[in-house]
PDB file of C-alpha atoms in Angstrom:
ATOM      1  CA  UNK I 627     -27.697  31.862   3.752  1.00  0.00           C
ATOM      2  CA  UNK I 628     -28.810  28.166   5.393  1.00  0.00           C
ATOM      3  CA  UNK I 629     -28.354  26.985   1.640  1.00  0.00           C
ATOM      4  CA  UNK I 630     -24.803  28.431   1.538  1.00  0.00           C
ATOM      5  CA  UNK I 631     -23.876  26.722   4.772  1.00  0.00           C
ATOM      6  CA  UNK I 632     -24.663  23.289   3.244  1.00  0.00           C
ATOM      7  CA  UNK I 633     -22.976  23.809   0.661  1.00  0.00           C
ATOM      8  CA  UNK I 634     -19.703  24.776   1.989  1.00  0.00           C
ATOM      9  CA  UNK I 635     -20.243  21.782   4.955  1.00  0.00           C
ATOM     10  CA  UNK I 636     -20.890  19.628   1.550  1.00  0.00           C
ATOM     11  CA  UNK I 637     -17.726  20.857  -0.135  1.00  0.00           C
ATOM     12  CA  UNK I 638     -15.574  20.230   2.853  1.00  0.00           C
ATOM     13  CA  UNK I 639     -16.874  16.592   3.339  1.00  0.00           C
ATOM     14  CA  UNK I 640     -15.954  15.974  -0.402  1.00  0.00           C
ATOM     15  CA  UNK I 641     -12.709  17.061  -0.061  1.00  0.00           C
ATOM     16  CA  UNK I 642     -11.916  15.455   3.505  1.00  0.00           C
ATOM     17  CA  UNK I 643     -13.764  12.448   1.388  1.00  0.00           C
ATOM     18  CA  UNK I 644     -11.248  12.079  -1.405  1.00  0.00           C
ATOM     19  CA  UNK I 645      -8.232  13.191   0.574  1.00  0.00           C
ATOM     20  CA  UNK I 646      -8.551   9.941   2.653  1.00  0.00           C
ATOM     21  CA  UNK I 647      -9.174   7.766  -0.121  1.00  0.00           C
ATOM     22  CA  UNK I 648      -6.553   8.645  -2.009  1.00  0.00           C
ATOM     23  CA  UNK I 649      -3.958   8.559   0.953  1.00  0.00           C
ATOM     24  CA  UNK I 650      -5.426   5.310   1.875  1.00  0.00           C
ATOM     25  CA  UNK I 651      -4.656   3.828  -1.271  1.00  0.00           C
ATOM     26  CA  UNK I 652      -1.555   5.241  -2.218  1.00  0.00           C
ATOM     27  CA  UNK I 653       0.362   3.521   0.911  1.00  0.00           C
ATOM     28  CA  UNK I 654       3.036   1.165   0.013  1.00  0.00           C
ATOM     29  CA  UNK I 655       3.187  -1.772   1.688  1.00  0.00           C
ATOM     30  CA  UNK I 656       1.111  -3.292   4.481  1.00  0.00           C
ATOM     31  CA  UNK I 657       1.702  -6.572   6.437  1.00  0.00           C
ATOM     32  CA  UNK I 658      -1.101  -8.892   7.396  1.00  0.00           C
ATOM     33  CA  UNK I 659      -2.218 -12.441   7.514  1.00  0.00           C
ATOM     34  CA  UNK I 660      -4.293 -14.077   4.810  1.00  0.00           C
ATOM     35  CA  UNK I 661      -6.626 -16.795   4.777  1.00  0.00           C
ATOM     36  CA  UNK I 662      -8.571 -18.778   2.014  1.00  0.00           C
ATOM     37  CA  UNK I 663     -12.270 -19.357   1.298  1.00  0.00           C
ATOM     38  CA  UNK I 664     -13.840 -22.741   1.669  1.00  0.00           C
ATOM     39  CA  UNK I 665     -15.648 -24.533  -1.211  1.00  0.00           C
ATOM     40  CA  UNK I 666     -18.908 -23.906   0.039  1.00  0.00           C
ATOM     41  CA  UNK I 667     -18.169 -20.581  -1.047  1.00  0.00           C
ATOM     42  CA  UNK I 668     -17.941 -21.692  -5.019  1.00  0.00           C
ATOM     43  CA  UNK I 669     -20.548 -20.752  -7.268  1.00  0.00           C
ATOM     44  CA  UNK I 670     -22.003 -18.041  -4.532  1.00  0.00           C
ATOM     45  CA  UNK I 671     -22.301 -14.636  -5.073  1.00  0.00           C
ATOM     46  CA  UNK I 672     -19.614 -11.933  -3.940  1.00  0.00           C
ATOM     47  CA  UNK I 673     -20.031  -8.263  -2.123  1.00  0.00           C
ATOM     48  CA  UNK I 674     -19.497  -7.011  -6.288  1.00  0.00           C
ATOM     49  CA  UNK I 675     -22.208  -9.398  -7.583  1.00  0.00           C
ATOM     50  CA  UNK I 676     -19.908 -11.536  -9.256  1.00  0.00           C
ATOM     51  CA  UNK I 677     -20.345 -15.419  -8.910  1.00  0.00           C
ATOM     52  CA  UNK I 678     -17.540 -16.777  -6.603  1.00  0.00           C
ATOM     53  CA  UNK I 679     -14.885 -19.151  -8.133  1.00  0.00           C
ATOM     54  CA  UNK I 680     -11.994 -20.675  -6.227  1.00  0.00           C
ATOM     55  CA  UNK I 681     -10.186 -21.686  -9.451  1.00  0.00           C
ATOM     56  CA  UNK I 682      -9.468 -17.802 -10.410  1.00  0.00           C
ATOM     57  CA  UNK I 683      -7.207 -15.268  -8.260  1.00  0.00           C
ATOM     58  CA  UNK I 684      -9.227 -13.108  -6.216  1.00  0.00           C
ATOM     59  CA  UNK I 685     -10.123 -12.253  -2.801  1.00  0.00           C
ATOM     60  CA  UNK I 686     -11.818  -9.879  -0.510  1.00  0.00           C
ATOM     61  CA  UNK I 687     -10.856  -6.864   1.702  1.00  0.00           C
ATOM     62  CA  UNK I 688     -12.881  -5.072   4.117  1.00  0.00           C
ATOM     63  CA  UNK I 689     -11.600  -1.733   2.050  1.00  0.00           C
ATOM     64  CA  UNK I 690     -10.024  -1.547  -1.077  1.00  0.00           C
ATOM     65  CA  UNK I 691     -12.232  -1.050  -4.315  1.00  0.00           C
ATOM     66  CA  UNK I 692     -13.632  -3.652  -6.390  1.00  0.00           C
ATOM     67  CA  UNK I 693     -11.696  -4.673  -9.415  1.00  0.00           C
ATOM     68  CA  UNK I 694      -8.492  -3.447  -7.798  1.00  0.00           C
ATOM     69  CA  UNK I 695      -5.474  -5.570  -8.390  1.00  0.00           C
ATOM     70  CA  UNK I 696      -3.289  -6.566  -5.217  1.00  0.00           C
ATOM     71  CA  UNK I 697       0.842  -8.208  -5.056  1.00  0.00           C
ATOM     72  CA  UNK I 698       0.290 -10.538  -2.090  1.00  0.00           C
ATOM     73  CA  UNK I 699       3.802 -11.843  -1.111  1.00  0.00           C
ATOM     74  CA  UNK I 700       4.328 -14.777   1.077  1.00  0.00           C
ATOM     75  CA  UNK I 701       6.275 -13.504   4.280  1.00  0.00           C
ATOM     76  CA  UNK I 702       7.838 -17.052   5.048  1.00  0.00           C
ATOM     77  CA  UNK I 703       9.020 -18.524   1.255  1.00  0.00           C
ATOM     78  CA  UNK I 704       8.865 -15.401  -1.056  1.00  0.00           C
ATOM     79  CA  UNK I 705       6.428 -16.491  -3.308  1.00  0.00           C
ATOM     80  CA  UNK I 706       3.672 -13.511  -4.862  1.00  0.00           C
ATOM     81  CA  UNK I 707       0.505 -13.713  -6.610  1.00  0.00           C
ATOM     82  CA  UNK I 708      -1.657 -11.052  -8.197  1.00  0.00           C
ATOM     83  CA  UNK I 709      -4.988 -11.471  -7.312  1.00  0.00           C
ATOM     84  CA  UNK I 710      -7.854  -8.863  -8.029  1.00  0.00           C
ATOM     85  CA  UNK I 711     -10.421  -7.574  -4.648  1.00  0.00           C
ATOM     86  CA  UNK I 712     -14.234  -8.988  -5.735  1.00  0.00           C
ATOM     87  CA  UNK I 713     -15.339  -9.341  -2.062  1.00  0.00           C
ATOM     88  CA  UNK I 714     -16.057  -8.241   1.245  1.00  0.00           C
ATOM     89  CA  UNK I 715     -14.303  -9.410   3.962  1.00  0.00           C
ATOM     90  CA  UNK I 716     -12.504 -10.766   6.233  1.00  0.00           C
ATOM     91  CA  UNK I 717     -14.097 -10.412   9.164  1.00  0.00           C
ATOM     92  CA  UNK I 718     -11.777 -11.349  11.845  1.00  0.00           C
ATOM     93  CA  UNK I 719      -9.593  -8.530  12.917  1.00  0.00           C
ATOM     94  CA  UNK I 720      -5.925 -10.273  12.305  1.00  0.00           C
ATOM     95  CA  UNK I 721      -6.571 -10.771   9.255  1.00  0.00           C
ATOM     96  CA  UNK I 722      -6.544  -8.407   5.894  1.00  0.00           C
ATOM     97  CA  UNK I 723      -6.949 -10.919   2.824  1.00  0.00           C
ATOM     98  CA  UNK I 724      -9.598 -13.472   2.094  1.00  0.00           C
ATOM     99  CA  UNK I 725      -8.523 -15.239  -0.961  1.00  0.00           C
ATOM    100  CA  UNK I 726      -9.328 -17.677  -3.216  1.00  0.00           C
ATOM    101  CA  UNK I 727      -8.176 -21.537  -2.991  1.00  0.00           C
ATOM    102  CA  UNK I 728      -6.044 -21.092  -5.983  1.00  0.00           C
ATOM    103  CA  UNK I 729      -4.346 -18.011  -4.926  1.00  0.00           C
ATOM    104  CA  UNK I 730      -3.077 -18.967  -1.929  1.00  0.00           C
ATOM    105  CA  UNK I 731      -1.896 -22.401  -3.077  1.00  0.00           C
ATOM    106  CA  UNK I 732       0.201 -20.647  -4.911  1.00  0.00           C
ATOM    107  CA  UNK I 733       2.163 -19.043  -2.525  1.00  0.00           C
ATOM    108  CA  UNK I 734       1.178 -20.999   0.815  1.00  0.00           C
ATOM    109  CA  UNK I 735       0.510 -24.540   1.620  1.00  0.00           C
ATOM    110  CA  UNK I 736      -3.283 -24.665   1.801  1.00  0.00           C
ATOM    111  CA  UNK I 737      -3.413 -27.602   5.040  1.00  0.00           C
ATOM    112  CA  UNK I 738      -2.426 -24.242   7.182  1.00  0.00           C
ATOM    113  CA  UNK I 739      -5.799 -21.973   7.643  1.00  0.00           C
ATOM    114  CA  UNK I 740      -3.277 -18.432   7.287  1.00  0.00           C
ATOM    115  CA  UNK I 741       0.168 -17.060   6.460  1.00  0.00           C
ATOM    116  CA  UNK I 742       1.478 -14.040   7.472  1.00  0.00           C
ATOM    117  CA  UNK I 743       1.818 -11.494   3.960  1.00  0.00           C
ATOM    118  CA  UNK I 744       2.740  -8.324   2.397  1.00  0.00           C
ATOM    119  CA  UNK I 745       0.840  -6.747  -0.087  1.00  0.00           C
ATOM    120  CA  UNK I 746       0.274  -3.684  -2.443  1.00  0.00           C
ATOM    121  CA  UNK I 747      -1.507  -1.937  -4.559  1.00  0.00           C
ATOM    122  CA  UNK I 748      -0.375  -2.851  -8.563  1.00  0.00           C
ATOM    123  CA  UNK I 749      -1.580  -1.336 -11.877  1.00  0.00           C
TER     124      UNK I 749
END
């Protein structure tokens, strides 16, 4: 009977589990601000054991699964960039995005610490 329980308490966490995931990644659009990492940063390693490089388009989120592949648009000038989550982070509650140097020089002007964005998921 106690074994039954757990199980059913088990299945229902599951399911609760995957039902949030899914509906938290299958939401359109979300606005934010986004910042950049600083050099120091280069050459360390990230939350998914990768080696940090500020050449390549990536950044961190505090949510969203490694490896998946985000449209960060520029709310002030237009300009998007696909860059793909590899981190953890940030860690300051405005902001969403963490990315690379060489992301966000391509759609912001790097002498200003954030922009405000809008990004999604992409496949």
């Amino acid at each position: 009977m106690m074994k039954r329980f757990i199980l059913v308490i088990i299945m229902m966490i599951s399911t609760l589990g995957v039902y949030s995931f899914t509906m938290n990644t299958l939401d359109a659009k979300k606005t934010s601000y986004a910042s950049y990492y600083h050099d120091k940063f280069n050459g360390r390693k990230t939350a998914s054991g990768e080696i940090f490089d500020n050449s390549k388009f990536t950044a961190a989120n505090r949510t969203l699964p490694f490896g998946t592949n985000v449209k960060v648009t520029n709310l002030k000038n237009g300009k998007e960039v696909i860059v793909r989550i590899n981190d953890r982070g940030p860690y300051h509650s405005s902001r969403s995005l963490d990315m690379s140097k060489a992301a966000f020089d391509e759609i912001g002007d790097i002498s200003h610490g954030t922009i405000p964005v809008e990004y999604e998921i992409v496949d």
